[in-house]
Short mmCIF file of C-alpha atoms in Angstrom, two decimals:
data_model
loop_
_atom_site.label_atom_id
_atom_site.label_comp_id
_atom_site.label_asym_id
_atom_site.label_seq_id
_atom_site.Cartn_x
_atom_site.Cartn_y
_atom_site.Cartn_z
CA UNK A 1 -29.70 153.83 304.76
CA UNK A 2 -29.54 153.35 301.05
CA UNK A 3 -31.01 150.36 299.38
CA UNK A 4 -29.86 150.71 296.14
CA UNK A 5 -25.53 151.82 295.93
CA UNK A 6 -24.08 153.15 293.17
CA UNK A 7 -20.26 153.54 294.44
CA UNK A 8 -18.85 155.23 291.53
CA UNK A 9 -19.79 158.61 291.28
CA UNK A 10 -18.60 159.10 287.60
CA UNK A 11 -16.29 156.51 285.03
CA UNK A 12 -14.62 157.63 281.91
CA UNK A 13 -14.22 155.26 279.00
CA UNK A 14 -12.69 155.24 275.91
CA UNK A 15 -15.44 155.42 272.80
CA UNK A 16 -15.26 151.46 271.05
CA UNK A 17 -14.43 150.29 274.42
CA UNK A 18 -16.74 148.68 277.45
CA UNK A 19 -18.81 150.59 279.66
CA UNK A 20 -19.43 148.90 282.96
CA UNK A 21 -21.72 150.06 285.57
CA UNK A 22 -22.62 148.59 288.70
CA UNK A 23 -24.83 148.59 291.72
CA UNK A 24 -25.19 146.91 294.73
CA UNK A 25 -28.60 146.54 297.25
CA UNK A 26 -29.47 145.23 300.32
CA UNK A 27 -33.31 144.60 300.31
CA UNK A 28 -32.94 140.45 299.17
CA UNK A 29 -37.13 140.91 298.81
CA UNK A 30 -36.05 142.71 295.71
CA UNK A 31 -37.08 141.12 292.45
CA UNK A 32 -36.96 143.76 289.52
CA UNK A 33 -34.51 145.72 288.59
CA UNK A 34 -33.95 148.41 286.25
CA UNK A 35 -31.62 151.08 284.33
CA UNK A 36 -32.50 154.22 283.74
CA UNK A 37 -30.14 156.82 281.66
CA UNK A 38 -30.52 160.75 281.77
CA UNK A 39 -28.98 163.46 280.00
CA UNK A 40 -28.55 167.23 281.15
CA UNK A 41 -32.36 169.18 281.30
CA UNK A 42 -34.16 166.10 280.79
CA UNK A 43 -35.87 163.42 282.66
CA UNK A 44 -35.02 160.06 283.34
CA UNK A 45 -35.45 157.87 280.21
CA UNK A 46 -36.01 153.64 281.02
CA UNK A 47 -32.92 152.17 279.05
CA UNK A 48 -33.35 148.23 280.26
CA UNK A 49 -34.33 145.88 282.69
CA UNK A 50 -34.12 142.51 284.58
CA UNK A 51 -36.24 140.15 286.45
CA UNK A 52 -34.95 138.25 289.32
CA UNK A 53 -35.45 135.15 287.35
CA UNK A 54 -33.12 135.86 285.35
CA UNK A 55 -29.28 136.39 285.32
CA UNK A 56 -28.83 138.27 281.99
CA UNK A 57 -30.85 140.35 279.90
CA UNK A 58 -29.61 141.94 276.70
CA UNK A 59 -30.61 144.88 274.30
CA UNK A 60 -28.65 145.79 271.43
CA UNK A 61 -25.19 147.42 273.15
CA UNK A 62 -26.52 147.45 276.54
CA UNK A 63 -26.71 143.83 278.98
CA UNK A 64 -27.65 143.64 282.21
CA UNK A 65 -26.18 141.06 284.46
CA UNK A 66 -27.42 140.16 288.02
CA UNK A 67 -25.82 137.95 290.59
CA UNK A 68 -28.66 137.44 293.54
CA UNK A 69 -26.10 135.95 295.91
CA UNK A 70 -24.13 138.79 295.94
CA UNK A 71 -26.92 141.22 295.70
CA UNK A 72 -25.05 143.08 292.53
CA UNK A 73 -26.06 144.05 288.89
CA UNK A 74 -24.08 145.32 286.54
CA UNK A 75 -24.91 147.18 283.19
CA UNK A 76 -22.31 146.65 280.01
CA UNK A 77 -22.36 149.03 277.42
CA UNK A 78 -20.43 147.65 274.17
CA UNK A 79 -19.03 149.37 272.26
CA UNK A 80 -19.30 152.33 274.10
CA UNK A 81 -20.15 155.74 272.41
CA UNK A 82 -19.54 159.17 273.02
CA UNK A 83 -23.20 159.97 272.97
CA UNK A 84 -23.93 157.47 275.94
CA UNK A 85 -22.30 159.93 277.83
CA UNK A 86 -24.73 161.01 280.64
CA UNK A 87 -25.68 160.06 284.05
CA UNK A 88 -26.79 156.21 284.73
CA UNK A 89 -29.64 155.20 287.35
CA UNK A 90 -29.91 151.86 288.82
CA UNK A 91 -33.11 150.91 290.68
CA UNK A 92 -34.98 148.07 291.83
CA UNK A 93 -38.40 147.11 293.25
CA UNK A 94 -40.95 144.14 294.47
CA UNK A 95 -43.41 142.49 293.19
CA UNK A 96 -45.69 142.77 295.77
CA UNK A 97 -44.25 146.53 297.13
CA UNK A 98 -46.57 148.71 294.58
CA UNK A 99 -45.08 151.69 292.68
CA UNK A 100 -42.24 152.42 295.38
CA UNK A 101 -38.93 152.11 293.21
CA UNK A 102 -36.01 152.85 294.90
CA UNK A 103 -33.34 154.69 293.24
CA UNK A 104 -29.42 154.57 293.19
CA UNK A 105 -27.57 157.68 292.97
CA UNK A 106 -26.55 157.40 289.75
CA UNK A 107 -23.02 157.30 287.69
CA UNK A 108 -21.81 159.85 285.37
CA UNK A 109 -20.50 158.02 282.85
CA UNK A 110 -18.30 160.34 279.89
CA UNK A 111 -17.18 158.62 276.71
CA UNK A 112 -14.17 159.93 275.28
CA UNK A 113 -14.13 160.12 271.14
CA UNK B 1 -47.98 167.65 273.25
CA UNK B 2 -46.36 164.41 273.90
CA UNK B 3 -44.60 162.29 276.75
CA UNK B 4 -44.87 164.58 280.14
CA UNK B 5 -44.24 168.10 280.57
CA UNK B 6 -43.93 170.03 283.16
CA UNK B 7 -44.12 173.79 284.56
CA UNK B 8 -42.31 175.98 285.48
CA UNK B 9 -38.78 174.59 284.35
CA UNK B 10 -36.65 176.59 286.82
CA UNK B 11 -38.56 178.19 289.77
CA UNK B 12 -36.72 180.85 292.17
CA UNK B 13 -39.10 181.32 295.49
CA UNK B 14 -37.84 182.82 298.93
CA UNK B 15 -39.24 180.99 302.28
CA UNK B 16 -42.54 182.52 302.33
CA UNK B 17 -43.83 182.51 299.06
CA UNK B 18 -46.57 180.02 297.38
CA UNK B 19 -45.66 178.29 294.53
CA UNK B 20 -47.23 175.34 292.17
CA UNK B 21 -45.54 172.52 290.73
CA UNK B 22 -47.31 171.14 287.44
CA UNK B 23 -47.21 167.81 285.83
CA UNK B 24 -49.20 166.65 282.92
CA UNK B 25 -48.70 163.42 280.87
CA UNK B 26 -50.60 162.78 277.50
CA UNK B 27 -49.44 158.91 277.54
CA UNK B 28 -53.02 157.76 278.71
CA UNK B 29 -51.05 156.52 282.43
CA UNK B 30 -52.98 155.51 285.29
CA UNK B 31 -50.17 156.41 287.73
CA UNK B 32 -48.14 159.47 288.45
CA UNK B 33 -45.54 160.36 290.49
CA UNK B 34 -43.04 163.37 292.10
CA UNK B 35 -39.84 162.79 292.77
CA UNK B 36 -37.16 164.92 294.65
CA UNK B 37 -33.44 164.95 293.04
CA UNK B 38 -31.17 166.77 295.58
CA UNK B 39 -27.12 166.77 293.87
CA UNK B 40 -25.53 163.24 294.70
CA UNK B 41 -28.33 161.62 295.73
CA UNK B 42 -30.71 159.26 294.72
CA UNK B 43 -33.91 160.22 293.35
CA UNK B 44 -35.87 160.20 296.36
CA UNK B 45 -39.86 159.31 295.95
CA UNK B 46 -42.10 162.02 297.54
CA UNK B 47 -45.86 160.65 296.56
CA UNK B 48 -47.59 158.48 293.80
CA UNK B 49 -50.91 158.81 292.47
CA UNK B 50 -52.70 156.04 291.15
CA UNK B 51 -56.11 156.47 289.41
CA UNK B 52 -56.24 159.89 290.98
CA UNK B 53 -55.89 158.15 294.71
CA UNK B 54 -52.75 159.14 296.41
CA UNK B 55 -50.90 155.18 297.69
CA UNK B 56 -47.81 156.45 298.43
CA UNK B 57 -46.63 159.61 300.71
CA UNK B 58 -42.84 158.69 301.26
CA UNK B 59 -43.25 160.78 304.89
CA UNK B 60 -42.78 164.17 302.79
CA UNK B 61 -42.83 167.15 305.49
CA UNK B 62 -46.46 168.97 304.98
CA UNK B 63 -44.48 172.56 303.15
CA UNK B 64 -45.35 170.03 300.09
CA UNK B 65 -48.60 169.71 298.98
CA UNK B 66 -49.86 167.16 296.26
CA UNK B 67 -53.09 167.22 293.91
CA UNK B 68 -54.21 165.31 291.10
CA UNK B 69 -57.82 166.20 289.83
CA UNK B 70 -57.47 163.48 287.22
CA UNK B 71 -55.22 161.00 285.63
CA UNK B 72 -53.57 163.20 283.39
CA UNK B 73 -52.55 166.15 285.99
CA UNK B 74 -50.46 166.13 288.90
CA UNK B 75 -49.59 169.28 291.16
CA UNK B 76 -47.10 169.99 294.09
CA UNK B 77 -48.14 172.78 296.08
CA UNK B 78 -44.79 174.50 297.64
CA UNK B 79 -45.22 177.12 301.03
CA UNK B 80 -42.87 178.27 303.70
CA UNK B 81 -39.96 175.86 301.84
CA UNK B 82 -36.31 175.94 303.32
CA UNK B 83 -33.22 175.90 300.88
CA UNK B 84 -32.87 172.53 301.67
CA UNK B 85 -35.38 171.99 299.57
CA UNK B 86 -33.97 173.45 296.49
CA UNK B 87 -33.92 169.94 294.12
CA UNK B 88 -35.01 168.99 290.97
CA UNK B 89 -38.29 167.75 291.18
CA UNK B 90 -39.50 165.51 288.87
CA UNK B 91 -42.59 163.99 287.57
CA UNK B 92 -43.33 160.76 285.96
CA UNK B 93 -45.85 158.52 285.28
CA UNK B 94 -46.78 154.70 284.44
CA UNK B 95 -49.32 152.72 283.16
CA UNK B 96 -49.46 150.31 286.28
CA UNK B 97 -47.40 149.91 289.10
CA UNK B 98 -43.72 150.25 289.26
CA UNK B 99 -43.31 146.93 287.29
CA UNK B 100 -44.15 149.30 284.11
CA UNK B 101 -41.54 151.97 283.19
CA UNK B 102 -41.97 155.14 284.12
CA UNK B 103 -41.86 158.15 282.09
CA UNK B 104 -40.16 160.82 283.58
CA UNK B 105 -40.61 164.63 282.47
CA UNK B 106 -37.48 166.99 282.13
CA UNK B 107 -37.91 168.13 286.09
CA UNK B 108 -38.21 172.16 287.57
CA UNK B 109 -35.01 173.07 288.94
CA UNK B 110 -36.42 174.34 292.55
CA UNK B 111 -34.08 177.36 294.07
CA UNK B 112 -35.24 178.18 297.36
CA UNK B 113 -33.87 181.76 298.76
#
C-alpha cells in the first residue's frame, strides 16, 4: 500500500505556462514533506520543501502548497521552462520516524518550447 | 571528487554471479543510504547507515548484502539475484536524519540475466 501517490504518471505543459504537480498520502503522522527533481543518468537532486506547520513555502519559480485536511501537496512551477523537463518526486517523512522517507512514484513532467 | 559517486554505472550479472555495489560520498555525511528504483515505482528504501551502524533494513531479502566500513563508503553485496531485481539502485547520503536532504548519486542500472 503506497503512502505517498503520485497519480499522474507524466504532464505536458506549455514553456511560460504553470506546472502543477501533485501528491496525495495517507500516513496523517506525516509532518515533512519534500520535492525532489531528477533528470535522465542522474540521481535525485532536493528541489524544495515544507513543514507541516506550514501551508506554503516558496523558492524562486517553484511553491509548494499543502492542505493537511485533505492530505495533498502540490508543487507549482511558474513560468515553466523547457529545461524543468524531467521526472518529479514527492516524499514525506516524521519527525520522530528517523531517516525512513517514503517516496512517490514520481511525474514526468515535459515542457514544450 | 565531489557530491557521491558510485560504481559500476550499469552492471549486467546472470543469477549466480557475485557482484558489488559501491557508494562513496565526499560531503562529510553521517548517514547513507541504498535505494531500489524498479520502472513506475517509487523509490523503494532498502537500508540506511548512520555513523557506520546500519538503523534501517526495509525487510530487503538476504541476495542483498550491505557494508559500510566508514562514513564515507557504502557497499551492496549482490549473489544468486533474480531479474526481478534488475532496478536502479541508488545511493545517497545526509548529514542527519531524513529531516536533512539527501544527496543522491547518479544510480547503477542493475540487469539481472
Amino acid at each position: 500500500d503506497q503512502q505517498v501517490k503520485q497519480n499522474s504518471p507524466s504532464l505536458s505543459v506549455q514553456e511560460g505556462r504553470i506546472s502543477i504537480l501533485n501528491c496525495d498520502y495517507t500516513n496523517s503522522m506525516f509532518d515533512y514533506f519534500l520535492w525532489y527533481k531528477k533528470y535522465p543518468a542522474e540521481g535525485p537532486t532536493f528541489l524544495i520543501s515544507i513543514s507541516s506547520i506550514k501551508d506554503k513555502n516558496e523558492d524562486g519559480r517553484f511553491t509548494v502548497f499543502l492542505n493537511k485536511s485533505a492530505k495533498h501537496l502540490s508543487l507549482h512551477i511558474v513560468p515553466s521552462q523547457p529545461g524543468d523537463s524531467a521526472v518529479y518526486f514527492c516524499a514525506a517523512n516524521t519527525r520522530t520516524g528517523g531517516f525512513k522517507t517514503i517516496f512517490g512514484a514520481g511525474t514526468r513532467l515535459f515542457v514544450k518550447a | 571528487e565531489t557530491g557521491v559517486t558510485q560504481t559500476p554505472r550499469h552492471l549486467v550479472m546472470g543469477m549466480t554471479n557475485k557482484k558489488s555495489l559501491k557508494c562513496e560520498q565526499h560531503l562529510g555525511h553521517n548517514a547513507m543510504y541504498w535505494y531500489k528504483q524498479s520502472a513506475k515505482k517509487p523509490l523503494e528504501l532498502m537500508f540506511v547507515y548512520n555513523f557506520k551502524e546500519q538503523t534501517e533494513n526495509n525487510s530487503v531479502p538476504s541476495r542483498f548484502s550491505p557494508e559500510c566500513p566508514n562514513s564515507s563508503h557504502l557497499f551492496l553485496h549482490l549473489h544468486t539475484l533474480q531479474p526481478e531485481d534488475s532496478a536502479l539502485y541508488l545511493c545517497a547520503s545526509s548529514q542527519g536524519d531524513t529531516l536533512d536532504t539527501q544527496y543522491f548519486g547518479p544510480g547503477t542500472r542493475l540487469t539481472v540475466l
